[in-house]
Coordinates of C-alpha atoms in Angstrom, one line a residue:
X1 CA -18.4 -23.2 -5.3
X2 CA -15.9 -20.1 -6.1
X3 CA -15.6 -19.6 -2.3
X4 CA -14.5 -23.4 -1.7
X5 CA -12.3 -23.7 -3.9
X6 CA -10.5 -20.2 -2.7
X7 CA -10.7 -22.4 1.5
X8 CA -9.5 -25.2 -0.4
X9 CA -6.5 -23.4 -1.6
X10 CA -6.1 -21.6 1.0
X11 CA -6.2 -25.3 3.3
X12 CA -3.2 -26.7 0.8
X13 CA -1.3 -24.0 1.5
X14 CA -1.2 -24.5 5.0
X15 CA -0.3 -28.1 4.9
X16 CA 2.4 -27.4 2.4
X17 CA 4.2 -25.0 4.8
X18 CA 3.5 -28.1 7.6
X19 CA 4.9 -30.3 5.5
X20 CA 8.3 -29.2 6.2
X21 CA 7.7 -31.5 9.6
X22 CA 5.0 -34.1 8.9
X23 CA 5.9 -35.2 12.5
X24 CA 4.5 -32.6 14.3
X25 CA 2.9 -29.8 12.4
X26 CA 1.5 -26.6 14.8
X27 CA -2.0 -27.3 16.1
X28 CA -3.8 -24.8 17.1
X29 CA -3.1 -24.6 20.5
X30 CA 0.3 -24.2 19.8
X31 CA -0.1 -21.2 17.2
X32 CA -2.5 -19.2 19.3
X33 CA 0.1 -19.8 22.3
X34 CA 3.2 -18.5 18.9
X35 CA 0.9 -15.8 18.0
X36 CA 0.9 -14.5 22.0
X37 CA 3.8 -14.7 22.4
X38 CA 4.3 -12.2 18.9
X39 CA 2.2 -9.4 20.4
X40 CA 3.4 -9.7 24.1
X41 CA 6.8 -9.0 22.1
X42 CA 6.2 -6.6 19.3
X43 CA 2.3 -5.6 19.5
X44 CA 1.7 -7.6 15.8
X45 CA -1.9 -9.4 16.0
X46 CA -2.6 -12.7 14.1
X47 CA -6.3 -13.9 14.4
X48 CA -6.4 -17.2 13.7
X49 CA -8.2 -16.2 9.8
X50 CA -4.7 -15.0 9.5
X51 CA -2.4 -18.4 10.8
X52 CA -1.2 -19.4 7.2
X53 CA 1.2 -16.4 7.1
X54 CA 2.5 -17.8 11.1
X55 CA 2.8 -21.0 9.8
X56 CA 5.0 -19.9 6.9
X57 CA 6.8 -17.8 9.4
X58 CA 7.1 -20.7 12.4
X59 CA 8.3 -23.4 9.9
X60 CA 10.9 -21.5 7.9
X61 CA 12.6 -20.8 11.4
X62 CA 11.7 -24.7 12.8
X63 CA 13.3 -25.8 9.3
X64 CA 16.6 -22.9 9.3
X65 CA 16.9 -24.4 13.6
X66 CA 16.5 -28.5 12.0
X67 CA 13.4 -28.1 15.1
X68 CA 10.9 -31.1 13.6
X69 CA 8.6 -30.4 16.5
X70 CA 6.6 -27.2 17.0
X71 CA 6.9 -27.8 21.3
X72 CA 10.4 -27.9 20.7
X73 CA 10.4 -24.3 18.8
X74 CA 7.8 -23.1 21.6
X75 CA 11.1 -23.5 24.0
X76 CA 13.4 -21.8 22.2
X77 CA 10.8 -18.7 22.3
X78 CA 10.2 -18.7 25.9
X79 CA 14.2 -19.2 26.7
X80 CA 14.3 -15.7 28.9
X81 CA 18.4 -16.0 28.0
X82 CA 17.9 -16.4 24.2
X83 CA 15.1 -14.4 24.1
X84 CA 16.1 -13.3 20.2
X85 CA 14.3 -16.2 18.2
X86 CA 10.6 -14.3 19.2
X87 CA 12.6 -10.8 17.5
X88 CA 13.8 -13.4 14.4
X89 CA 10.6 -15.2 14.0
X90 CA 8.6 -11.5 14.5
X91 CA 11.3 -9.9 11.0
X92 CA 9.5 -12.7 8.8
X93 CA 5.9 -12.1 9.4
X94 CA 6.9 -7.8 9.2
X95 CA 9.3 -7.9 5.9
X96 CA 6.5 -5.2 3.6
X97 CA 7.4 -4.5 0.1
X98 CA 9.0 -0.9 -0.1
X99 CA 10.1 0.8 -2.8
X100 CA 12.0 4.1 -3.5
X101 CA 9.8 7.0 -2.9
X102 CA 6.3 4.4 -2.3
X103 CA 3.6 7.1 -2.9
X104 CA 5.6 10.1 -4.1
X105 CA 2.4 12.4 -3.6
X106 CA 3.8 12.5 0.2
X107 CA 7.5 13.1 -0.7
X108 CA 5.7 16.1 -3.1
X109 CA 4.5 17.3 0.4
X110 CA 7.1 16.4 2.0
X111 CA 9.0 19.1 0.0
X112 CA 6.4 21.4 -1.3
X113 CA 4.8 21.8 2.0
X114 CA 5.6 20.8 5.3
X115 CA 9.7 21.7 4.6
X116 CA 9.1 25.3 3.7
X117 CA 6.2 25.3 7.0
X118 CA 9.0 24.1 9.8
X119 CA 11.7 26.5 7.9
X120 CA 9.1 29.5 7.8
X121 CA 8.6 28.7 12.0
X122 CA 12.4 27.8 12.6
X123 CA 14.0 30.7 15.8
X124 CA 17.4 29.9 14.4
X125 CA 19.3 29.8 11.3
X126 CA 20.3 27.8 10.2
X127 CA 17.3 25.5 11.7
X128 CA 17.9 22.0 12.9
X129 CA 15.7 19.6 11.3
X130 CA 15.0 16.3 12.9
X131 CA 13.6 13.4 11.7
X132 CA 13.0 9.2 12.4
X133 CA 11.9 6.8 9.8
X134 CA 9.9 4.3 12.1
X135 CA 9.7 0.9 10.1
X136 CA 12.1 1.7 7.5
X137 CA 13.0 -1.7 6.8
X138 CA 14.9 -2.4 4.3
X139 CA 16.3 1.5 4.2
X140 CA 14.6 2.4 1.1
X141 CA 11.7 5.2 2.9
X142 CA 14.9 6.8 4.6
X143 CA 17.4 6.9 1.6
X144 CA 14.0 8.8 0.1
X145 CA 14.2 10.9 2.6
X146 CA 17.3 11.6 2.6
X147 CA 17.8 12.7 -0.8
X148 CA 14.6 15.2 -0.2
X149 CA 16.1 16.7 2.3
X150 CA 19.2 17.6 0.2
X151 CA 17.9 18.5 -2.6
X152 CA 14.9 21.3 -0.7
X153 CA 16.4 21.5 2.6
X154 CA 19.3 24.9 2.5
X155 CA 20.8 23.7 5.3
X156 CA 22.7 20.5 4.4
X157 CA 24.2 20.2 7.6
X158 CA 21.9 20.2 10.5
X159 CA 20.0 17.7 8.5
X160 CA 20.1 14.5 10.8
X161 CA 17.8 11.0 9.7
X162 CA 17.3 8.4 12.8
X163 CA 16.2 4.9 10.9
X164 CA 14.5 2.0 12.8
X165 CA 13.3 -1.4 12.4
X166 CA 12.5 -4.6 14.1
X167 CA 13.8 -6.8 11.6
X168 CA 18.5 -6.9 12.0
X169 CA 18.3 -8.4 9.0
X170 CA 16.2 -5.7 7.5
X171 CA 18.8 -3.3 8.9
X172 CA 21.5 -4.9 7.7
X173 CA 21.0 -4.6 4.0
X174 CA 19.7 -1.0 5.2
X175 CA 23.4 -0.1 6.5
X176 CA 24.8 -1.0 3.2
X177 CA 22.8 1.0 0.6
X178 CA 23.4 -1.4 -2.2
X179 CA 20.4 -2.3 -4.3
X180 CA 19.8 -3.7 -8.1
X181 CA 18.5 -1.8 -11.4
X182 CA 15.1 -3.1 -10.5
X183 CA 15.1 -1.6 -7.2
X184 CA 16.0 2.0 -8.6
X185 CA 13.2 1.9 -10.7
X186 CA 10.9 4.8 -9.4
X187 CA 14.1 6.7 -9.1
X188 CA 14.3 10.1 -11.7
X189 CA 17.0 10.8 -13.2
X190 CA 17.6 14.0 -10.8
X191 CA 17.5 11.3 -7.7
X192 CA 19.3 8.7 -9.8
X193 CA 22.7 11.4 -9.1
X194 CA 22.3 9.5 -5.7
X195 CA 23.6 6.3 -6.3
X196 CA 26.3 5.2 -8.2
X197 CA 27.2 1.5 -9.4
X198 CA 29.4 -1.4 -8.7
X199 CA 29.4 -4.3 -11.1
X200 CA 25.6 -5.3 -11.1
X201 CA 24.6 -3.0 -7.8
X202 CA 24.1 0.1 -7.1
X203 CA 24.5 2.2 -3.6
X204 CA 24.1 5.1 -2.6
X205 CA 26.2 7.5 -2.3
X206 CA 28.3 9.0 1.3
X207 CA 26.0 12.2 0.5
X208 CA 23.1 10.6 1.6
X209 CA 24.6 8.2 3.9
X210 CA 26.0 10.8 5.9
X211 CA 22.7 11.6 7.5
X212 CA 21.5 8.0 8.6
X213 CA 21.5 6.6 11.2
X214 CA 20.1 3.2 11.3
X215 CA 19.3 1.6 14.9
X216 CA 17.0 -1.2 16.0
X217 CA 13.9 -0.3 17.6
X218 CA 11.3 -2.4 18.8
X219 CA 7.9 0.2 19.0
X220 CA 5.8 -1.4 21.7
X221 CA 8.4 -2.9 23.5
X222 CA 11.3 -0.3 23.4
X223 CA 11.6 3.6 25.0
X224 CA 11.0 6.6 21.9
X225 CA 13.7 7.3 20.8
X226 CA 14.0 11.3 21.5
X227 CA 16.7 13.7 19.6
X228 CA 19.8 14.2 21.6
X229 CA 18.0 18.5 21.4
X230 CA 14.4 18.6 20.9
X231 CA 11.7 16.6 19.3
X232 CA 11.1 14.7 16.1
X233 CA 10.0 17.8 13.6
X234 CA 8.6 14.6 10.8
X235 CA 8.2 11.3 11.6
X236 CA 7.3 8.5 9.4
X237 CA 5.7 5.5 10.8
X238 CA 3.8 4.4 7.2
X239 CA 2.2 0.6 6.6
X240 CA 3.4 0.0 9.9
X241 CA 0.2 0.3 12.2
X242 CA -1.9 -2.2 10.4
X243 CA 0.4 -5.2 11.7
X244 CA -1.8 -3.6 15.8
X245 CA -4.6 -3.9 17.7
X246 CA -6.9 -0.7 18.4
X247 CA -5.1 -0.2 21.8
X248 CA -1.4 -0.9 20.4
X249 CA -2.6 1.9 17.8
X250 CA -3.6 4.2 20.0
X251 CA -0.5 4.2 22.5
X252 CA 1.7 4.1 19.5
X253 CA 0.0 7.3 18.1
X254 CA 0.4 9.3 22.0
X255 CA 4.2 8.6 22.1
X256 CA 4.6 10.0 18.7
X257 CA 2.6 13.2 19.7
X258 CA 4.6 13.1 23.2
X259 CA 8.4 13.1 21.0
X260 CA 6.6 15.5 18.3
X261 CA 7.8 18.9 18.4
X262 CA 5.1 21.9 17.8
X263 CA 3.5 21.4 14.5
X264 CA 5.4 18.1 13.3
X265 CA 4.4 16.3 11.3
X266 CA 3.1 13.0 11.2
X267 CA 3.2 10.6 7.7
X268 CA 1.4 7.2 8.2
X269 CA 0.5 5.4 4.8
X270 CA -2.7 6.0 2.7
X271 CA -4.6 3.4 4.2
X272 CA -4.2 3.9 8.1
X273 CA -6.4 6.8 9.6
X274 CA -6.1 8.6 13.5
X275 CA -9.9 9.0 13.2
X276 CA -12.0 8.3 17.0
X277 CA -8.1 7.5 17.4
X278 CA -6.4 9.9 19.0
X279 CA -6.8 13.8 19.5
X280 CA -4.5 16.8 18.6
X281 CA -3.3 16.0 14.7
X282 CA -5.0 17.8 12.4
X283 CA -5.3 16.6 9.2
X284 CA -3.0 18.2 6.3
X285 CA -4.0 17.6 2.6
X286 CA -3.2 18.5 -0.6
X287 CA -4.7 17.5 -4.2
X288 CA -3.0 14.3 -3.4
X289 CA -1.9 13.3 -0.4
X290 CA -2.7 13.8 3.2
X291 CA -0.6 13.9 6.2
X292 CA -0.8 14.7 10.6
X293 CA 0.6 17.5 12.0
X294 CA 0.3 17.8 15.6
X295 CA -2.0 20.7 16.8
X296 CA -0.7 24.0 18.2
X297 CA -2.5 26.2 21.0
X298 CA -1.3 29.5 19.2
X299 CA -2.7 27.9 15.0
X300 CA -5.7 26.8 14.1
X301 CA -6.3 23.7 12.5
X302 CA -3.7 24.2 8.8
X303 CA -5.6 24.5 6.0
X304 CA -7.4 22.6 3.0
X305 CA -6.7 22.7 -0.4
X306 CA -9.5 21.4 -2.5
X307 CA -8.6 18.4 -5.2
X308 CA -8.3 20.1 -9.1
X309 CA -10.5 17.2 -10.3
X310 CA -9.0 15.1 -13.2
X311 CA -11.8 14.0 -16.3
X312 CA -11.0 12.4 -19.2
X313 CA -9.8 13.9 -23.2
X314 CA -11.6 12.7 -26.0
X315 CA -7.6 12.2 -27.4
X316 CA -7.4 9.4 -24.7
X317 CA -7.9 5.6 -25.2
X318 CA -10.3 4.0 -23.2
X319 CA -7.3 2.1 -21.6
X320 CA -6.7 5.6 -20.4
X321 CA -10.0 7.2 -18.9
X322 CA -9.6 8.0 -15.4
X323 CA -11.7 6.3 -12.6
X324 CA -14.1 9.0 -12.2
X325 CA -16.5 9.1 -9.8
X326 CA -20.0 7.8 -10.5
X327 CA -22.2 6.4 -8.7
X328 CA -25.6 5.4 -10.9
X329 CA -25.6 1.8 -9.3
X330 CA -26.8 1.7 -6.1
X331 CA -23.9 0.7 -3.2
X332 CA -24.1 -2.8 -2.5
X333 CA -24.7 -2.3 1.8
X334 CA -25.0 -6.2 2.8
X335 CA -21.8 -6.3 4.5
X336 CA -23.5 -3.9 8.1
X337 CA -27.0 -3.5 6.4
X338 CA -27.9 -4.0 10.2
X339 CA -25.7 -1.1 11.2
X340 CA -27.7 2.1 10.4
X341 CA -25.3 4.3 11.0
X342 CA -23.0 2.6 7.8
X343 CA -25.9 3.0 5.6
X344 CA -26.7 6.4 7.0
X345 CA -22.9 7.5 6.7
X346 CA -22.7 5.9 3.4
X347 CA -25.6 7.9 1.8
X348 CA -24.3 10.5 3.0
X349 CA -21.1 10.8 1.4
X350 CA -22.2 9.7 -1.6
X351 CA -24.5 12.6 -1.6
X352 CA -20.9 15.5 -0.9
X353 CA -19.8 13.5 -3.7
X354 CA -22.8 13.8 -6.2
X355 CA -22.4 17.8 -5.0
X356 CA -19.0 17.3 -6.5
X357 CA -17.3 18.5 -3.0
X358 CA -14.7 15.7 -3.3
X359 CA -12.7 16.3 0.0
X360 CA -15.2 16.3 1.9
X361 CA -16.3 12.6 0.9
X362 CA -13.1 11.6 1.0
X363 CA -12.6 12.5 4.8
X364 CA -15.9 10.9 5.2
X365 CA -15.3 8.2 3.3
X366 CA -11.7 8.1 5.9
X367 CA -14.1 8.4 8.7
X368 CA -16.5 5.6 8.0
X369 CA -13.6 2.9 6.7
X370 CA -12.1 3.9 10.6
X371 CA -15.3 3.8 12.2
X372 CA -16.7 0.7 9.9
X373 CA -12.9 -1.8 10.1
X374 CA -15.2 -4.4 8.3
X375 CA -17.0 -2.2 5.6
X376 CA -15.0 -2.6 1.8
X377 CA -16.8 0.5 0.8
X378 CA -15.6 3.0 1.9
X379 CA -11.8 1.6 1.1
X380 CA -13.0 1.3 -2.3
X381 CA -14.8 4.7 -2.7
X382 CA -11.6 5.9 -1.4
X383 CA -9.3 3.7 -4.2
X384 CA -11.9 6.2 -6.9
X385 CA -11.0 9.4 -5.2
X386 CA -7.4 8.6 -5.5
X387 CA -7.0 7.3 -9.0
X388 CA -10.1 10.3 -10.1
X389 CA -7.0 13.0 -8.6
X390 CA -3.8 11.0 -9.6
X391 CA -2.7 9.8 -7.6
X392 CA -2.7 6.4 -8.7
X393 CA -0.5 4.1 -5.8
X394 CA -2.6 5.6 -2.5
X395 CA -5.3 4.5 -4.7
X396 CA -4.0 0.8 -5.0
X397 CA -3.5 1.2 -1.3
X398 CA -6.9 1.1 -0.5
X399 CA -8.7 -1.2 -3.2
X400 CA -6.2 -3.6 -2.1
X401 CA -7.1 -3.5 1.2
X402 CA -11.4 -3.6 -0.1
X403 CA -10.1 -7.3 -1.2
X404 CA -8.7 -7.7 2.4
X405 CA -12.0 -8.0 3.3
X406 CA -14.0 -9.2 0.4
X407 CA -11.4 -11.4 -1.7
X408 CA -14.5 -12.8 -3.7
X409 CA -15.1 -9.3 -4.5
X410 CA -14.6 -8.2 -8.6
X411 CA -14.6 -4.4 -8.8
X412 CA -11.6 -3.8 -6.4
X413 CA -9.4 -6.2 -8.2
X414 CA -10.5 -5.8 -11.1
X415 CA -10.2 -1.2 -11.0
X416 CA -5.9 -2.3 -8.7
X417 CA -4.5 -4.6 -12.7
X418 CA -6.7 -1.0 -14.4
X419 CA -3.9 0.9 -11.6
X420 CA -1.0 -1.3 -12.3
X421 CA -1.3 -1.3 -15.9
X422 CA -1.2 2.6 -16.0
X423 CA 1.8 2.1 -13.4
X424 CA 3.5 0.2 -16.0
X425 CA 3.6 -2.7 -14.0
X426 CA 1.2 -4.7 -16.9
X427 CA 2.5 -8.7 -15.7
X428 CA 0.9 -7.8 -12.0
X429 CA -2.4 -6.0 -14.5
X430 CA -2.7 -9.5 -16.3
X431 CA -2.2 -11.9 -13.1
X432 CA -5.3 -9.7 -11.4
X433 CA -7.4 -9.9 -14.1
X434 CA -6.6 -13.6 -14.7
X435 CA -8.0 -13.8 -11.0
X436 CA -11.0 -11.3 -11.8
X437 CA -12.3 -14.2 -15.1
X438 CA -11.5 -17.0 -13.2
X439 CA -14.4 -15.6 -10.6
X440 CA -16.5 -13.8 -13.3
X441 CA -16.1 -14.8 -16.8
X442 CA -18.7 -12.6 -17.9
X443 CA -17.0 -9.6 -16.9
X444 CA -17.1 -7.4 -19.7
X445 CA -14.1 -5.2 -19.0
X446 CA -12.2 -7.7 -17.5
X447 CA -12.3 -9.2 -21.2
X448 CA -11.1 -5.8 -22.7
X449 CA -8.4 -4.3 -20.4
X450 CA -6.4 -8.5 -20.2
X451 CA -6.7 -8.0 -24.1
X452 CA -5.0 -4.5 -23.8
X453 CA -2.0 -5.8 -21.1
X454 CA -1.2 -9.1 -23.2
X455 CA -1.2 -6.7 -26.8
X456 CA 1.2 -4.6 -24.4
X457 CA 3.1 -7.9 -23.3
X458 CA 3.2 -9.6 -26.9
X459 CA 1.3 -11.6 -26.7
X460 CA -1.5 -11.4 -28.9
X461 CA -2.9 -15.1 -29.0
X462 CA -4.6 -14.3 -25.4
X463 CA -5.0 -10.7 -26.5
X464 CA -7.0 -11.8 -30.3
X465 CA -9.0 -14.2 -27.4
X466 CA -10.0 -11.5 -25.5
X467 CA -11.5 -8.9 -27.8
X468 CA -13.0 -11.8 -29.3
X469 CA -14.5 -12.6 -26.1
X470 CA -15.5 -8.9 -25.7
X471 CA -17.8 -9.3 -28.7
X472 CA -18.8 -12.9 -28.1
X473 CA -20.3 -11.2 -24.5
X474 CA -21.1 -8.6 -25.3
X475 CA -24.9 -9.3 -26.0
X476 CA -25.6 -11.0 -22.6
X477 CA -26.6 -9.2 -19.1
X478 CA -25.1 -6.7 -18.0
X479 CA -24.9 -7.8 -14.4
X480 CA -24.1 -5.7 -10.9
X481 CA -20.0 -5.5 -11.0
X482 CA -20.1 -5.5 -14.9
X483 CA -22.4 -2.7 -14.1
X484 CA -20.4 -0.5 -11.6
X485 CA -17.3 -0.8 -13.1
X486 CA -18.6 0.5 -16.3
X487 CA -19.9 3.4 -14.9
X488 CA -16.4 3.9 -12.7
X489 CA -15.0 4.4 -16.2
X490 CA -17.6 6.5 -17.9
X491 CA -17.4 3.6 -20.3
X492 CA -20.4 2.2 -22.2
X493 CA -21.0 -1.7 -24.3
X494 CA -20.7 0.7 -27.3
X495 CA -17.0 2.2 -26.7
X496 CA -16.1 -1.4 -26.0
X497 CA -17.2 -3.1 -29.1
X498 CA -16.1 0.0 -31.3
X499 CA -12.4 -0.8 -29.9
X500 CA -12.8 -4.3 -29.8
X501 CA -12.8 -4.2 -33.3
X502 CA -10.1 -2.1 -33.9
X503 CA -7.9 -4.0 -31.6
X504 CA -8.6 -6.6 -33.7
X505 CA -8.6 -5.7 -36.8
X506 CA -5.0 -4.9 -35.6
X507 CA -3.7 -7.9 -34.2
X508 CA -5.3 -10.2 -37.4
X509 CA -3.8 -8.0 -40.3
X510 CA -0.8 -8.1 -37.9
X511 CA -1.3 -12.0 -37.9
X512 CA -1.5 -12.3 -41.3
X513 CA 1.1 -10.8 -42.5
X514 CA 3.7 -12.5 -40.7
X515 CA 2.0 -15.9 -41.9
X516 CA 3.1 -13.8 -45.3
X517 CA 6.4 -13.3 -44.7
X518 CA 6.8 -16.8 -43.5
X519 CA 5.6 -18.2 -46.5

């Protein structure tokens, strides 16, 4: 029933988009042709199951151009004299959520590990530092890189950043360097000094802007840029490879390898892996992040640091307990269960966790996620490990990957909601928890956390209802999802019951006082 409702919503969304042009909606053949044109132009792969976003982008462009029939729009896409329409369509398909210092743990690695390493190997002083931000979107990433370099690289006048993207619209915004106050929320006080205010807009100062050069670049169809002297010391290409098929990814990574200096660094997104794709890179990891370093014949693989474990303390409230790795509930290996290699790999990774070899387990799950992209389990476990070591944004990325594979699994959705709450994004947390409880109305931790989040948002009626639901549901049989989530968070039903009663008492007392004051 739930699956049918989900499918119905998806179909409705597609009809609404196509409804802008009711006389000639794109049919499957036309969408396939458009998808092939987009892939040849940009390398972005669209399968029929992903056509909803393709339809949205196509109808957006058709409405903008005043074109009411898809076959006429196809003529525009195939017009060699005006090839910019494919670029504009592709730009709509590649708009990514971005923010300043996204996945901050990678910037910590950049400042504390990569930059000192590059400086120590430099043969000339002052050393030139050349960085490429590929897929820079609206500029938050290259400006974050600039801030990191300006506060940690000693030779400011020999630093340069090339920032490229396939979207002219995104590049235009990046070049302006103008942002809303809301966009600056991830920044720390010292980082805010690189901005100045003009009315309601915050602009990047000249100090940071001066070292960045913004240019159009297509990773698929255009030769890779190379600095006038030498190679790139660092390349950022984060959350871009997810658009491409494996063959295209291999080619892009090979070309990155060609333009990187010996022992240069390649920063990918936390859910992107080079495992079994190309050779010539070493995985370099710290407690909270990992990047790739170009292998050098003169050096051995970079040393890997073992992560520090973060455990709960008695003073922490229940909702702040870390996601300590526990696996008493048997892993569900129904996806790909006929694949012995997958089952064996999951079992070996689980044994590494049980032996407290967290770093080895992390890399094993990373390997499994690449070898078996259809399985959600390695992504869930990668999310748990990342959350356990305090890398919450990275953990969120892994769990969102699991939810894409199986949208009806409540565990990654629930854990994502908990992470949103810990990151201070209570509204996102509440929205996700409501979806979780729609899928499983008996999920006791779901009711409890929605109560906590609603309380934070000032929605005391919802909070009261949720804590009462915990007490109402506490006597029912705990299902498999509840068991797994309770194990992950190291909770017991007694703990949730006690905490819910305490929350209820406080909220009911507050409500009674309000009623008394009104009288």
